[in-house]
Amino acid sequence: FGFDFSNIKVQVIHYPSTDGTMIPSLLYIPENAKKDGNNPAIVSYHGGPPEQSRPYFQRNIAFALSRGIILMLPNVRGSTGYGPEWERADNGEGRFQALEDAMSALNYLVNEKWSSSDRIAIWGGSYGGYTVNYIATKYPEKFACAISDVGVADVDYTNTHGDITFQKGWEIEYGPIGSELTHKLSPIFYSMDLKKPMLITTGSVDPRVVASDPRRFSWVLNKLGKDILYYEEVKAGHGSFTKSQIIDEYTRLYTFMMDHISK
């Protein structure tokens, strides 16, 4: 692959959320990185939400480290691997605190002087894309750019237009369709507050997060004059799967990202 694998080291750290709960996370630090607040960094949020970021080899992580980029992969409340109570802690109203957990990862990088807000990119796919959408519109001062891949922007819209087999699970996670809770949890209604550049991507035949949800979100942001880039892969579903799609995707994402966090 052209990378020196011996230099890839991962730490398991814990950082405080806004309520004092310690959140587990993976942290990859490039060799020779200094705590001077000047390192480019990526906070990458996993999908699910009942999934987990684990320390297995990923080519995109190797590439980022080779470019001196720090990577942080939080396992916020709702992640698997920490017991049923942790996994269920983000259901319903608990979603707000789980999103605070995700935002607090940005505070950790700044407080520990690994990076600064103008050098941090937030990135996620699926539920991670939803997390990015929420943080991008609610905490726009915390990061330099955002990348949302196949992420929900309007909870009710996706739940009523997507595959019906997911509907009950969505309501357990986010609340009943048409409720005040799902409205408050939908980033599209905070579109006016986006202040930083954002890349939004989707797949035309996505059965989970219907393409029209990210498409609508992008249209609204564009009408508001926000700095966005929208890309739709017409032959993809819930993420890229073919080799050519994956190469194309990472080329696009890293080109966009490094334009904003590399100096």
PDB file of N, CA and C in Angstrom, residues 4-12 26-31 55-57 61-62 65-66 71:
ATOM      1  N   ASP A   4       4.149   2.790   5.905  1.00  0.00           N
ATOM      2  CA  ASP A   4       4.940   2.100   6.917  1.00  0.00           C
ATOM      3  C   ASP A   4       4.006   1.726   8.064  1.00  0.00           C
ATOM      4  N   PHE A   5       3.549   0.463   8.076  1.00  0.00           N
ATOM      5  CA  PHE A   5       2.578   0.028   9.071  1.00  0.00           C
ATOM      6  C   PHE A   5       3.133   0.067  10.497  1.00  0.00           C
ATOM      7  N   SER A   6       4.449  -0.010  10.650  1.00  0.00           N
ATOM      8  CA  SER A   6       5.043  -0.046  11.990  1.00  0.00           C
ATOM      9  C   SER A   6       4.809   1.251  12.754  1.00  0.00           C
ATOM     10  N   ASN A   7       4.507   2.327  12.048  1.00  0.00           N
ATOM     11  CA  ASN A   7       4.301   3.621  12.694  1.00  0.00           C
ATOM     12  C   ASN A   7       2.849   3.861  13.102  1.00  0.00           C
ATOM     13  N   ILE A   8       1.969   2.900  12.813  1.00  0.00           N
ATOM     14  CA  ILE A   8       0.556   3.077  13.144  1.00  0.00           C
ATOM     15  C   ILE A   8       0.304   2.546  14.544  1.00  0.00           C
ATOM     16  N   LYS A   9       0.062   3.445  15.475  1.00  0.00           N
ATOM     17  CA  LYS A   9      -0.194   3.078  16.865  1.00  0.00           C
ATOM     18  C   LYS A   9      -1.506   3.726  17.303  1.00  0.00           C
ATOM     19  N   VAL A  10      -2.289   2.985  18.069  1.00  0.00           N
ATOM     20  CA  VAL A  10      -3.577   3.495  18.519  1.00  0.00           C
ATOM     21  C   VAL A  10      -3.642   3.465  20.042  1.00  0.00           C
ATOM     22  N   GLN A  11      -4.227   4.504  20.611  1.00  0.00           N
ATOM     23  CA  GLN A  11      -4.465   4.567  22.049  1.00  0.00           C
ATOM     24  C   GLN A  11      -5.963   4.446  22.308  1.00  0.00           C
ATOM     25  N   VAL A  12      -6.321   3.859  23.438  1.00  0.00           N
ATOM     26  CA  VAL A  12      -7.702   3.899  23.913  1.00  0.00           C
ATOM     27  C   VAL A  12      -7.737   4.914  25.050  1.00  0.00           C
ATOM     28  N   LEU A  26     -10.971   5.813  20.423  1.00  0.00           N
ATOM     29  CA  LEU A  26      -9.677   5.486  19.839  1.00  0.00           C
ATOM     30  C   LEU A  26      -8.997   6.782  19.433  1.00  0.00           C
ATOM     31  N   LEU A  27      -7.696   6.834  19.593  1.00  0.00           N
ATOM     32  CA  LEU A  27      -6.939   8.023  19.220  1.00  0.00           C
ATOM     33  C   LEU A  27      -5.667   7.594  18.502  1.00  0.00           C
ATOM     34  N   TYR A  28      -5.523   8.038  17.262  1.00  0.00           N
ATOM     35  CA  TYR A  28      -4.332   7.773  16.455  1.00  0.00           C
ATOM     36  C   TYR A  28      -3.522   9.063  16.360  1.00  0.00           C
ATOM     37  N   ILE A  29      -2.281   9.011  16.812  1.00  0.00           N
ATOM     38  CA  ILE A  29      -1.409  10.183  16.786  1.00  0.00           C
ATOM     39  C   ILE A  29      -0.253   9.924  15.823  1.00  0.00           C
ATOM     40  N   PRO A  30      -0.049  10.778  14.832  1.00  0.00           N
ATOM     41  CA  PRO A  30       1.078  10.591  13.909  1.00  0.00           C
ATOM     42  C   PRO A  30       2.415  10.691  14.646  1.00  0.00           C
ATOM     43  N   GLU A  31       3.387  10.003  14.124  1.00  0.00           N
ATOM     44  CA  GLU A  31       4.729  10.069  14.700  1.00  0.00           C
ATOM     45  C   GLU A  31       5.236  11.509  14.648  1.00  0.00           C
ATOM     46  N   PRO A  55     -10.008  -0.979  16.685  1.00  0.00           N
ATOM     47  CA  PRO A  55      -8.668  -0.712  16.146  1.00  0.00           C
ATOM     48  C   PRO A  55      -8.178  -1.743  15.143  1.00  0.00           C
ATOM     49  N   TYR A  56      -8.872  -1.878  14.033  1.00  0.00           N
ATOM     50  CA  TYR A  56      -8.380  -2.745  12.967  1.00  0.00           C
ATOM     51  C   TYR A  56      -7.786  -1.879  11.855  1.00  0.00           C
ATOM     52  N   PHE A  57      -7.007  -2.487  10.980  1.00  0.00           N
ATOM     53  CA  PHE A  57      -6.320  -1.713   9.950  1.00  0.00           C
ATOM     54  C   PHE A  57      -7.302  -1.138   8.931  1.00  0.00           C
ATOM     55  N   ILE A  61      -7.069   5.442   7.375  1.00  0.00           N
ATOM     56  CA  ILE A  61      -6.374   5.876   8.588  1.00  0.00           C
ATOM     57  C   ILE A  61      -4.871   5.923   8.340  1.00  0.00           C
ATOM     58  N   ALA A  62      -4.350   4.907   7.666  1.00  0.00           N
ATOM     59  CA  ALA A  62      -2.924   4.892   7.334  1.00  0.00           C
ATOM     60  C   ALA A  62      -2.557   6.105   6.482  1.00  0.00           C
ATOM     61  N   LEU A  65      -2.580   9.351   8.698  1.00  0.00           N
ATOM     62  CA  LEU A  65      -1.400   9.416   9.553  1.00  0.00           C
ATOM     63  C   LEU A  65      -0.151   9.753   8.754  1.00  0.00           C
ATOM     64  N   SER A  66      -0.073   9.245   7.528  1.00  0.00           N
ATOM     65  CA  SER A  66       1.086   9.543   6.685  1.00  0.00           C
ATOM     66  C   SER A  66       1.148  11.015   6.308  1.00  0.00           C
ATOM     67  N   LEU A  71      -6.310  11.273  14.193  1.00  0.00           N
ATOM     68  CA  LEU A  71      -7.665  10.739  14.054  1.00  0.00           C
ATOM     69  C   LEU A  71      -8.211  10.341  15.416  1.00  0.00           C
TER      70      LEU A  71
END
